[in-house]
Coordinates of C-alpha atoms and ligand atoms in Angstrom, one line a residue:
X1 CA -44.9 -4.2 -5.0
X2 CA -43.4 -0.7 -3.6
X3 CA -40.5 0.5 -5.1
X4 CA -38.1 -0.7 -2.0
X5 CA -39.2 -4.3 -2.8
X6 CA -39.2 -3.9 -7.1
X7 CA -35.4 -2.4 -6.3
X8 CA -34.5 -5.5 -3.6
X9 CA -35.9 -8.1 -6.2
X10 CA -33.7 -6.6 -8.9
X11 CA -30.3 -6.2 -6.7
X12 CA -30.8 -9.5 -5.7
X13 CA -26.6 -9.1 -4.5
X14 CA -26.9 -6.4 -2.4
X15 CA -28.1 -8.7 0.4
X16 CA -27.6 -11.8 -1.1
X17 CA -25.7 -14.9 0.6
X18 CA -23.1 -16.2 -2.2
X19 CA -21.8 -19.8 -1.5
X20 CA -19.0 -20.5 -3.5
X21 CA -17.9 -23.8 -5.1
X22 CA -15.0 -24.6 -5.9
X23 CA -16.1 -27.2 -8.3
X24 CA -13.1 -29.5 -8.3
X25 CA -13.6 -30.5 -4.8
X26 CA -17.4 -30.0 -4.2
X27 CA -19.1 -33.3 -5.5
X28 CA -17.8 -35.6 -7.9
X29 CA -20.9 -37.1 -10.2
X30 CA -18.9 -39.4 -12.1
X31 CA -16.2 -41.2 -10.3
X32 CA -13.7 -39.9 -11.5
X33 CA -12.3 -38.6 -8.8
X34 CA -12.6 -34.9 -9.6
X35 CA -15.8 -32.9 -8.6
X36 CA -17.8 -31.5 -11.8
X37 CA -21.2 -30.2 -12.8
X38 CA -23.1 -33.7 -12.7
X39 CA -22.2 -33.9 -8.6
X40 CA -23.2 -30.0 -8.3
X41 CA -26.6 -30.6 -9.7
X42 CA -27.2 -33.5 -7.2
X43 CA -26.1 -31.4 -4.4
X44 CA -28.5 -28.5 -5.5
X45 CA -30.9 -29.6 -3.0
X46 CA -28.7 -29.3 -0.2
X47 CA -27.6 -25.8 -1.0
X48 CA -31.3 -24.9 -1.1
X49 CA -31.9 -26.1 2.4
X50 CA -28.7 -24.2 3.2
X51 CA -30.8 -21.4 2.0
X52 CA -28.0 -19.5 -0.3
X53 CA -29.0 -16.7 -2.8
X54 CA -26.3 -17.6 -5.3
X55 CA -23.9 -19.5 -6.3
X56 CA -19.8 -18.5 -7.3
X57 CA -18.6 -21.0 -9.1
X58 CA -14.6 -21.2 -9.6
X59 CA -13.5 -21.3 -13.6
X60 CA -14.8 -24.3 -15.1
X61 CA -13.5 -23.6 -18.2
X62 CA -11.2 -25.9 -20.4
X63 CA -7.9 -25.7 -18.8
X64 CA -4.7 -27.6 -17.8
X65 CA -5.6 -26.6 -14.3
X66 CA -2.1 -26.1 -14.0
X67 CA -3.6 -23.1 -11.9
X68 CA -6.9 -24.7 -10.6
X69 CA -8.7 -24.0 -13.3
X70 CA -7.7 -20.1 -13.6
X71 CA -5.3 -20.9 -16.9
X72 CA -8.1 -20.8 -18.9
X73 CA -7.2 -22.5 -22.5
X74 CA -11.0 -22.0 -23.9
X75 CA -13.4 -19.5 -22.6
X76 CA -16.3 -21.0 -24.5
X77 CA -16.7 -24.7 -23.5
X78 CA -16.0 -26.6 -20.2
X79 CA -13.4 -28.7 -19.3
X80 CA -14.0 -32.2 -19.6
X81 CA -13.4 -33.5 -16.4
X82 CA -16.3 -31.0 -15.2
X83 CA -19.2 -31.4 -17.5
X84 CA -20.3 -30.3 -21.0
X85 CA -22.1 -27.0 -21.8
X86 CA -25.3 -28.6 -22.4
X87 CA -24.9 -29.7 -18.1
X88 CA -24.4 -26.7 -17.6
X89 CA -27.5 -25.1 -19.5
X90 CA -29.5 -27.7 -17.4
X91 CA -27.5 -26.7 -13.9
X92 CA -28.5 -22.7 -14.6
X93 CA -32.0 -23.4 -15.5
X94 CA -32.1 -25.8 -12.5
X95 CA -30.9 -23.4 -10.2
X96 CA -33.0 -20.5 -11.5
X97 CA -35.8 -23.0 -10.5
X98 CA -34.5 -22.9 -7.2
X99 CA -34.6 -19.5 -7.3
X100 CA -30.7 -19.5 -6.7
X101 CA -28.8 -17.2 -9.2
X102 CA -25.0 -18.6 -10.7
X103 CA -21.9 -16.4 -11.0
X104 CA -19.3 -17.5 -13.2
X105 CA -15.6 -16.8 -12.5
X106 CA -14.2 -14.9 -15.4
X107 CA -10.4 -14.9 -16.0
X108 CA -9.2 -11.6 -18.2
X109 CA -5.9 -10.9 -17.0
X110 CA -4.4 -13.9 -18.7
X111 CA -4.9 -17.1 -20.5
X112 CA -3.4 -20.5 -20.5
X113 CA -0.2 -21.0 -21.8
X114 CA -2.3 -23.7 -24.2
X115 CA -4.6 -21.5 -25.2
X116 CA -4.9 -21.2 -29.2
X117 CA -3.9 -17.2 -29.1
X118 CA -0.7 -17.7 -27.1
X119 CA 0.4 -20.8 -29.0
X120 CA 0.3 -18.6 -32.5
X121 CA 2.3 -15.9 -31.0
X122 CA 4.8 -19.1 -29.6
X123 CA 5.0 -20.2 -33.2
X124 CA 5.2 -16.6 -34.6
X125 CA 8.7 -14.5 -34.8
X126 CA 9.9 -12.2 -32.5
X127 CA 8.1 -8.4 -33.1
X128 CA 5.3 -10.5 -34.7
X129 CA 1.8 -9.0 -34.3
X130 CA 0.2 -12.1 -33.2
X131 CA 2.8 -11.7 -30.2
X132 CA 1.4 -8.3 -29.6
X133 CA -2.0 -10.0 -27.3
X134 CA 0.3 -10.9 -24.7
X135 CA 3.4 -9.1 -23.7
X136 CA 6.6 -9.8 -25.1
X137 CA 9.6 -8.0 -24.8
X138 CA 13.6 -8.6 -25.3
X139 CA 15.5 -8.9 -22.4
X140 CA 18.4 -7.4 -21.0
X141 CA 22.1 -7.5 -21.0
X142 CA 24.0 -8.0 -23.8
X143 CA 22.6 -11.3 -24.6
X144 CA 19.3 -10.4 -23.4
X145 CA 19.5 -13.2 -21.1
X146 CA 18.3 -10.8 -18.1
X147 CA 14.6 -10.4 -17.7
X148 CA 13.4 -7.5 -18.8
X149 CA 12.2 -5.6 -15.7
X150 CA 12.7 -7.0 -11.8
X151 CA 8.9 -7.4 -11.7
X152 CA 8.0 -10.7 -9.2
X153 CA 5.8 -13.0 -9.8
X154 CA 3.3 -13.6 -7.3
X155 CA 3.8 -17.0 -6.6
X156 CA 6.8 -16.7 -6.7
X157 CA 10.4 -16.2 -8.9
X158 CA 10.6 -13.6 -11.5
X159 CA 7.1 -12.1 -13.8
X160 CA 9.4 -13.1 -17.2
X161 CA 9.7 -16.2 -18.8
X162 CA 12.1 -16.8 -21.5
X163 CA 11.3 -18.2 -25.1
X164 CA 13.2 -20.5 -27.2
X165 CA 14.0 -17.6 -29.7
X166 CA 15.3 -15.4 -27.1
X167 CA 12.4 -12.9 -25.9
X168 CA 10.4 -13.1 -22.6
X169 CA 6.9 -12.6 -21.9
X170 CA 5.1 -11.4 -18.7
X171 CA 3.5 -13.5 -16.1
X172 CA 2.3 -12.2 -12.8
X173 CA 1.0 -15.7 -11.8
X174 CA 2.5 -19.1 -12.7
X175 CA 4.6 -19.6 -16.1
X176 CA 1.2 -21.2 -17.6
X177 CA 0.0 -17.8 -17.1
X178 CA 1.0 -15.5 -19.9
X179 CA -0.5 -11.8 -19.1
X180 CA -2.8 -10.3 -21.8
X181 CA -1.9 -7.2 -23.3
X182 CA -5.9 -5.3 -22.8
X183 CA -4.2 -2.5 -25.0
X184 CA -5.2 -4.5 -27.5
X185 CA -8.7 -3.9 -29.8
X186 CA -8.5 -8.1 -30.3
X187 CA -8.0 -8.9 -26.3
X188 CA -10.9 -6.3 -25.5
X189 CA -13.4 -7.6 -28.8
X190 CA -12.9 -10.9 -27.7
X191 CA -13.6 -10.5 -24.0
X192 CA -16.8 -8.7 -24.6
X193 CA -17.9 -11.6 -26.7
X194 CA -17.2 -13.6 -24.2
X195 CA -19.9 -12.0 -21.7
X196 CA -22.5 -12.0 -23.7
X197 CA -21.9 -16.1 -25.2
X198 CA -22.4 -16.1 -20.9
X199 CA -24.6 -13.8 -20.8
X200 CA -27.0 -15.5 -23.2
X201 CA -26.7 -18.8 -21.0
X202 CA -28.4 -17.4 -18.3
X203 CA -25.4 -16.4 -16.1
X204 CA -26.8 -14.0 -13.7
X205 CA -23.2 -12.4 -12.3
X206 CA -19.4 -12.8 -13.0
X207 CA -16.6 -12.5 -10.1
X208 CA -13.9 -11.1 -12.3
X209 CA -10.6 -12.2 -11.8
X210 CA -7.3 -10.3 -10.7
X211 CA -9.6 -7.0 -11.2
X212 CA -6.7 -4.8 -10.7
X213 CA -4.1 -5.7 -12.4
X214 CA -4.9 -6.1 -16.2
X215 CA -3.6 -3.1 -17.2
X216 CA 0.4 -2.3 -17.1
X217 CA 3.0 0.1 -17.2
X218 CA 4.0 -0.3 -21.0
X219 CA 7.1 1.8 -20.1
X220 CA 8.1 -1.5 -17.7
X221 CA 10.1 0.2 -14.7
X222 CA 11.5 -1.4 -12.5
X223 CA 10.0 -2.1 -8.7
X224 CA 11.4 -1.2 -5.6
X225 CA 10.5 -4.2 -4.0
X226 CA 8.8 -7.3 -4.9
X227 CA 5.2 -7.2 -5.8
X228 CA 2.8 -9.2 -4.0
X229 CA -0.9 -9.4 -4.1
X230 CA -2.6 -10.9 -1.4
X231 CA -2.6 -9.2 1.7
X232 CA -0.7 -6.4 -0.7
X233 CA 0.8 -2.8 1.0
X234 CA -0.6 -1.2 -2.7
X235 CA 1.8 1.4 -3.3
X236 CA 0.4 4.4 -5.3
X237 CA 2.0 3.8 -8.6
X238 CA 2.9 -0.2 -8.9
X239 CA 3.8 -1.1 -12.5
X240 CA 0.9 -3.8 -12.7
X241 CA -1.4 -3.0 -10.0
X242 CA -4.2 -0.9 -9.8
X243 CA -3.5 1.4 -12.4
X244 CA -5.9 4.3 -13.1
X245 CA -6.2 2.6 -16.9
X246 CA -8.7 -0.8 -15.5
X247 CA -11.5 1.6 -15.2
X248 CA -12.1 2.5 -19.2
X249 CA -12.0 -1.2 -19.6
X250 CA -14.6 -2.1 -16.6
X251 CA -16.8 0.7 -18.0
X252 CA -16.3 -1.2 -21.5
X253 CA -17.9 -4.3 -19.6
X254 CA -20.3 -3.1 -17.3
X255 CA -22.3 -1.2 -20.7
X256 CA -22.5 -5.0 -22.1
X257 CA -23.8 -6.4 -19.0
X258 CA -26.6 -3.5 -19.2
X259 CA -27.5 -5.2 -22.3
X260 CA -28.9 -7.5 -20.4
X261 CA -31.7 -7.3 -17.4
X262 CA -30.1 -7.8 -13.5
X263 CA -27.1 -8.7 -14.1
X264 CA -24.0 -8.0 -12.1
X265 CA -20.3 -8.0 -11.5
X266 CA -17.9 -8.3 -8.5
X267 CA -14.5 -7.5 -8.7
X268 CA -11.7 -9.4 -7.2
X269 CA -9.7 -6.3 -6.3
X270 CA -6.9 -6.3 -3.8
X271 CA -6.5 -2.4 -3.3
X272 CA -6.1 -0.2 -0.6
X273 CA -9.5 0.6 1.4
X274 CA -9.6 4.4 0.0
X275 CA -8.7 2.9 -3.9
X276 CA -11.5 0.5 -3.5
X277 CA -14.9 2.8 -3.9
X278 CA -12.8 3.4 -7.5
X279 CA -14.0 0.3 -8.6
X280 CA -18.0 0.8 -7.3
X281 CA -18.8 3.7 -9.1
X282 CA -22.0 3.6 -10.8
X283 CA -21.2 2.6 -14.2
X284 CA -18.2 0.4 -12.7
X285 CA -18.8 -3.1 -10.6
X286 CA -21.7 -3.6 -8.6
X287 CA -20.0 -5.0 -5.8
X288 CA -16.2 -5.8 -5.1
X289 CA -14.9 -8.4 -2.4
X290 CA -13.5 -6.7 1.2
X291 CA -11.0 -9.0 2.2
X292 CA -10.3 -6.9 5.4
X293 CA -11.7 -9.6 7.6
X294 CA -9.3 -12.6 6.3
X295 CA -6.7 -10.7 7.6
X296 CA -8.0 -9.6 10.7
X297 CA -6.6 -11.3 13.9
X298 CA -9.4 -12.7 16.4
X299 CA -9.4 -8.9 17.7
X300 CA -12.7 -7.2 19.2
X301 CA -11.1 -3.9 18.5
X302 CA -9.2 -4.9 15.0
X303 CA -12.9 -6.2 13.9
X304 CA -14.7 -3.1 14.8
X305 CA -12.1 -0.9 13.0
X306 CA -12.4 -3.7 9.8
X307 CA -16.3 -3.3 9.5
X308 CA -16.5 0.2 11.0
X309 CA -14.2 1.6 7.6
X310 CA -15.7 -1.2 5.4
X311 CA -19.4 -0.1 5.7
X312 CA -18.5 3.5 5.6
X313 CA -16.4 3.0 2.2
X314 CA -19.5 0.4 0.9
X315 CA -21.7 3.7 2.1
X316 CA -19.7 6.6 0.5
X317 CA -20.5 5.1 -3.1
X318 CA -23.9 3.5 -2.4
X319 CA -22.5 -0.1 -3.1
X320 CA -23.3 -3.2 -0.6
X321 CA -21.1 -4.3 1.6
X322 CA -19.1 -7.6 1.4
X323 CA -18.0 -9.8 4.0
X324 CA -15.6 -13.2 3.4
X325 CA -13.9 -14.9 6.1
X326 CA -12.4 -17.8 3.9
X327 CA -12.0 -19.0 -0.2
X328 CA -10.0 -20.6 -2.0
X329 CA -7.0 -18.6 -1.5
X330 CA -6.7 -19.0 2.0
X331 CA -6.0 -20.7 5.2
X332 CA -9.6 -22.2 6.6
X333 CA -10.7 -19.4 9.2
X334 CA -11.8 -22.2 11.8
X335 CA -8.0 -23.1 11.9
X336 CA -6.4 -19.6 11.1
X337 CA -8.4 -18.5 14.4
X338 CA -6.7 -21.5 16.4
X339 CA -3.5 -20.0 15.5
X340 CA -1.8 -17.0 18.1
X341 CA -2.8 -13.3 16.7
X342 CA 0.2 -12.4 14.4
X343 CA 0.8 -15.9 13.2
X344 CA 2.3 -15.7 9.2
X345 CA -0.2 -18.1 8.1
X346 CA 0.8 -18.6 4.7
X347 CA 4.3 -19.9 6.1
X348 CA 3.3 -21.6 9.3
X349 CA 2.6 -24.8 7.8
X350 CA 6.2 -24.9 6.9
X351 CA 7.8 -23.2 9.7
X352 CA 5.3 -24.4 12.8
X353 CA 5.1 -24.6 15.6
X354 CA 2.3 -26.7 15.2
X355 CA 2.0 -27.1 19.0
X356 CA 0.5 -23.0 18.7
X357 CA -2.6 -24.7 16.6
X358 CA -5.9 -25.0 19.3
X359 CA -8.1 -26.1 16.7
X360 CA -11.3 -26.8 19.5
X361 CA -10.6 -22.4 20.1
X362 CA -10.8 -21.9 16.2
X363 CA -13.6 -24.1 15.6
X364 CA -15.3 -22.2 18.4
X365 CA -14.5 -18.8 16.8
X366 CA -15.6 -19.7 13.6
X367 CA -19.0 -20.4 15.1
X368 CA -18.9 -17.0 16.5
X369 CA -17.7 -15.3 13.3
X370 CA -20.8 -17.3 11.5
X371 CA -22.9 -15.1 13.3
X372 CA -21.1 -12.1 12.7
X373 CA -20.7 -12.3 9.1
X374 CA -24.6 -13.2 8.7
X375 CA -25.9 -10.2 10.2
X376 CA -24.0 -8.0 8.8
X377 CA -24.8 -5.1 6.4
X378 CA -24.7 -6.4 2.8
X379 CA -23.7 -9.7 1.2
X380 CA -21.8 -12.5 2.8
X381 CA -20.1 -15.1 0.8
X382 CA -19.6 -18.5 2.3
X383 CA -16.7 -20.7 0.8
X384 CA -17.3 -24.2 0.5
X385 CA -16.6 -26.6 3.9
X386 CA -17.1 -23.2 6.2
X387 CA -20.7 -24.4 7.0
X388 CA -19.2 -27.7 8.3
X389 CA -16.3 -26.1 9.6
X390 CA -13.9 -27.6 8.0
X391 CA -10.2 -26.9 9.2
X392 CA -7.0 -26.3 6.6
X393 CA -5.3 -29.5 6.1
X394 CA -2.2 -28.0 6.7
X395 CA -0.6 -31.3 6.7
X396 CA -0.9 -32.6 3.9
X397 CA 2.0 -34.6 1.8
X398 CA 4.6 -32.5 0.3
X399 CA 4.8 -34.9 -2.9
X400 CA 1.2 -34.5 -3.7
X401 CA 0.6 -30.5 -3.6
X402 CA -0.5 -29.1 -6.7
X403 CA -0.7 -25.4 -6.4
X404 CA 1.9 -24.1 -8.2
X405 CA 2.9 -21.9 -5.1
X406 CA 4.8 -24.5 -3.3
X407 CA 7.4 -25.2 -6.4
X408 CA 7.9 -21.1 -7.2
X409 CA 8.2 -20.4 -3.4
X410 CA 11.3 -22.6 -3.3
X411 CA 9.2 -24.5 -0.8
X412 CA 8.9 -22.0 2.1
X413 CA 4.9 -22.2 0.9
X414 CA 2.9 -24.7 1.0
X415 CA 0.4 -23.3 -0.8
X416 CA -3.7 -23.4 -1.2
X417 CA -4.2 -27.1 -1.6
X418 CA -4.7 -27.4 2.3
X419 CA -8.3 -25.4 2.0
X420 CA -9.4 -26.6 -1.3
X421 CA -9.8 -30.6 0.3
X422 CA -12.7 -32.2 -1.6
X423 CA -15.8 -31.7 0.6
X424 CA -16.7 -34.8 3.0
X425 CA -20.5 -35.9 2.4
X426 CA -21.1 -39.2 4.1
X427 CA -19.4 -40.3 7.4
X428 CA -17.6 -43.2 5.9
X429 CA -17.2 -44.8 2.3
X430 CA -14.6 -43.7 0.0
X431 CA -13.5 -40.3 -0.4
X432 CA -16.5 -39.6 2.2
X433 CA -19.1 -39.6 -0.1
X434 CA -17.2 -36.6 -2.0
X435 CA -17.7 -39.4 -5.4
X436 CA -17.1 -43.1 -5.6
X437 CA -13.5 -43.6 -5.9
X438 CA -10.3 -42.1 -4.6
X439 CA -10.4 -38.2 -4.8
X440 CA -7.8 -36.3 -6.3
X441 CA -6.7 -34.4 -2.9
X442 CA -6.7 -36.9 0.0
X443 CA -9.0 -36.6 2.9
X444 CA -7.9 -36.8 6.4
X445 CA -9.7 -39.1 8.6
X446 CA -11.1 -36.3 10.5
X447 CA -13.5 -34.9 7.9
X448 CA -15.8 -37.9 8.4
X449 CA -17.3 -36.5 11.6
X450 CA -17.5 -33.5 9.7
X451 CA -19.2 -34.7 6.9
X452 CA -22.7 -33.5 5.9
X453 CA -24.1 -37.1 7.1
X454 CA -22.4 -36.1 10.2
X455 CA -24.3 -32.6 11.4
X456 CA -27.5 -32.7 9.5
X457 CA -29.2 -34.3 12.3
X458 CA -27.0 -32.9 15.3
X459 CA -28.9 -29.9 16.2
X460 CA -25.5 -28.5 17.6
X461 CA -23.3 -28.7 14.4
X462 CA -21.9 -26.2 12.3
X463 CA -24.2 -26.8 9.4
X464 CA -27.2 -26.9 11.7
X465 CA -26.2 -22.9 13.0
X466 CA -25.5 -22.1 9.5
X467 CA -28.8 -22.8 8.7
X468 CA -30.7 -21.2 11.3
X469 CA -28.4 -18.1 10.8
X470 CA -29.5 -17.9 7.3
X471 CA -33.2 -18.4 7.8
X472 CA -32.9 -15.8 10.8
X473 CA -31.4 -13.1 8.5
X474 CA -33.9 -13.8 5.8
X475 CA -36.9 -13.1 8.2
X476 CA -34.8 -10.2 10.6
X477 CA -31.9 -8.9 8.8
X478 CA -31.8 -9.3 5.0
X479 CA -34.1 -6.3 4.3
X480 CA -32.1 -3.9 6.6
X481 CA -30.1 -1.5 5.5
X482 CA -29.1 0.5 8.9
X483 CA -26.2 -0.6 10.8
X484 CA -24.5 0.8 14.1
X485 CA -21.9 0.3 16.5
X486 CA -22.6 -0.2 20.2
X487 CA -19.9 0.2 22.9
X488 CA -20.1 -2.5 25.4
X489 CA -16.3 -2.7 26.6
X490 CA -12.8 -3.2 24.8
X491 CA -12.9 -7.1 24.4
X492 CA -16.4 -7.1 22.7
X493 CA -18.1 -6.4 19.4
X494 CA -21.4 -5.3 19.1
X495 CA -23.7 -3.7 16.3
X496 CA -27.5 -3.0 16.5
X497 CA -29.3 -3.8 13.3
X498 CA -32.9 -2.1 13.0
X499 CA -34.7 -0.9 16.0
X500 CA -34.4 -4.1 18.1
X501 CA -31.7 -6.8 16.9
X502 CA -28.7 -6.5 18.9
X503 CA -25.5 -8.5 18.1
X504 CA -22.7 -8.8 20.3
X505 CA -19.4 -11.3 20.2
X506 CA -17.4 -11.8 23.3
X507 CA -13.8 -11.8 21.6
X508 CA -12.2 -11.7 25.0
X509 CA -10.7 -13.8 27.6
X510 CA -13.5 -13.2 30.1
X511 CA -17.5 -14.2 30.3
X512 CA -19.7 -11.1 30.3
X513 CA -23.3 -10.2 31.4
X514 CA -25.3 -10.9 27.9
X515 CA -27.4 -7.9 27.1
X516 CA -31.1 -8.2 28.3
X517 CA -33.9 -9.4 25.6
X518 CA -34.5 -12.7 23.6
X519 CA -31.5 -14.7 21.9
X520 CA -32.2 -15.5 18.4
X521 CA -29.5 -17.3 17.7
X522 CA -26.2 -18.2 19.5
X523 CA -23.0 -19.2 18.6
X524 CA -22.5 -21.4 22.1
X525 CA -24.7 -24.4 22.1
X526 CA -25.2 -24.4 26.0
X527 CA -26.4 -20.5 26.1
X528 CA -26.2 -19.5 29.6
X529 CA -26.6 -15.1 31.0
X530 CA -23.3 -15.0 30.6
X531 CA -21.6 -14.9 27.4
X532 CA -18.6 -17.0 27.2
X533 CA -15.4 -15.9 25.7
X534 CA -15.4 -16.7 21.9
X535 CA -19.1 -16.8 21.5
X536 CA -21.2 -14.6 20.0
X537 CA -25.4 -14.0 19.9
X538 CA -28.2 -12.4 18.4
X539 CA -30.9 -10.6 20.4
X540 CA -33.8 -9.5 19.8
X541 CA -35.7 -6.6 22.1
X542 CA -38.9 -7.2 22.6
X543 CA -39.8 -4.4 24.4
Ligands
NOJ1 C1 -6.9 -14.9 -8.1 C2 -7.6 -16.5 -7.6 O1 -8.4 -16.7 -6.8 C3 -6.3 -17.7 -7.1 O2 -6.7 -18.7 -7.2 C4 -5.5 -17.8 -8.7 O3 -4.5 -18.2 -8.6 C5 -5.2 -16.0 -9.2 N1 -6.7 -15.1 -9.2 C6 -4.6 -16.3 -10.7 O4 -5.9 -16.0 -11.7

């Protein structure tokens, strides 16, 4: 093995395709309506056929599921709705047999309010040391009835909740997710141990939730504006986002990971582009999600700028860039791309105008986007169902919404359920093959024709496009580090990979001449000499 090959084999995350499994909605193996590890094991063959290198599994730990499992009550056990530790161990071994790595999702910023530490804290008197593992404070005002600061929770409302004895605790997400105090030795030691617990079970990597939020300014200043995490404009000195103290904690975790061979961690850090490289220093994260494409309109100059700056930022710290079009927190991109540029897509499902949506255009652009995200240098994350071209289910009835965002935003945002609807595997039948009974969240009738069964034999389907592109990426692109932009006009995103591959996306409204060369793959099912609007192509120069 050459040195380069040896690095490629160990640093598997540098060019990998990571498929995100939102377990609750992936496949239901025991028929109770909730996706589970048994269902996931049944579908390993599908994932292997798709050609992915790794799976990132959203939290599977014991949880009241107040925030889809990001409210963990026991980090060392699997929620009984999802399965058991023994099943997880079998699953890890089966995935490894197929050469697929497993990334677990770790939630260190907060626990569930049902976690034994929080229950202990609640049972203790104000100022008792049991409260110090969380962030409890007296309130303001003569009777302490006002929150200690004006901080706003990500899901809306105050970031403080008052308990029966009058003290307040901090929760930067839902009230059911009290923030841990990362200045406390118990908290630090406990997470070292949780890391080792999962590393010992063969977990290959960790996706770290809210990686930029762990450290709070304990002088508790008020903030000028409300705090928003997703799509945030980061201020330089925010009391809970991106504080310098987080890096010491990251380095501590990294040294635990480095006790094991070949493991990685990826940060969920919504921070400004110039701050992100700090998280990627050699003794910190191996990579970080790059969320820029999630918030970029379908526009060639915006895409070009985002891709250029992302590649430069990653290269500056020798970290692989990452590419994400969708995840479980945002509107599915097949729908987002069908809305006019600039639409506030978090609010749109509530306020419309609904006739603004052109779903056919959105799907066409999603096909073109797939060939972009799968051809860029670094690793690409695929959110379950994007390979089927699933749209956002934005019209879910209000009375079944599960995401805390709906209530906490005062019904101004429906939240994230629309991208978490259970996957369709079959054309018909109960829950389109997701399980044997009614799924936890209803699926629209349109899901049948988007199911795996409906697409698998159709060479023009989104699924076939993803499968083909992933295979071609492996053969032609995955080993290439280099990337250079090519100017083919204002409405065109174009770049070269290696000596002979050109990727071209027509993001304008008029057809353009397709550059010379052999078409490796096209997002347009009927490619001609013209590259149609909203389509993309990989071309190999054979001369
Ligand atoms: C980010 C996760 O992706 C999201 O789903 C969750 O609600 C918050 N962190 C809080 O844990």
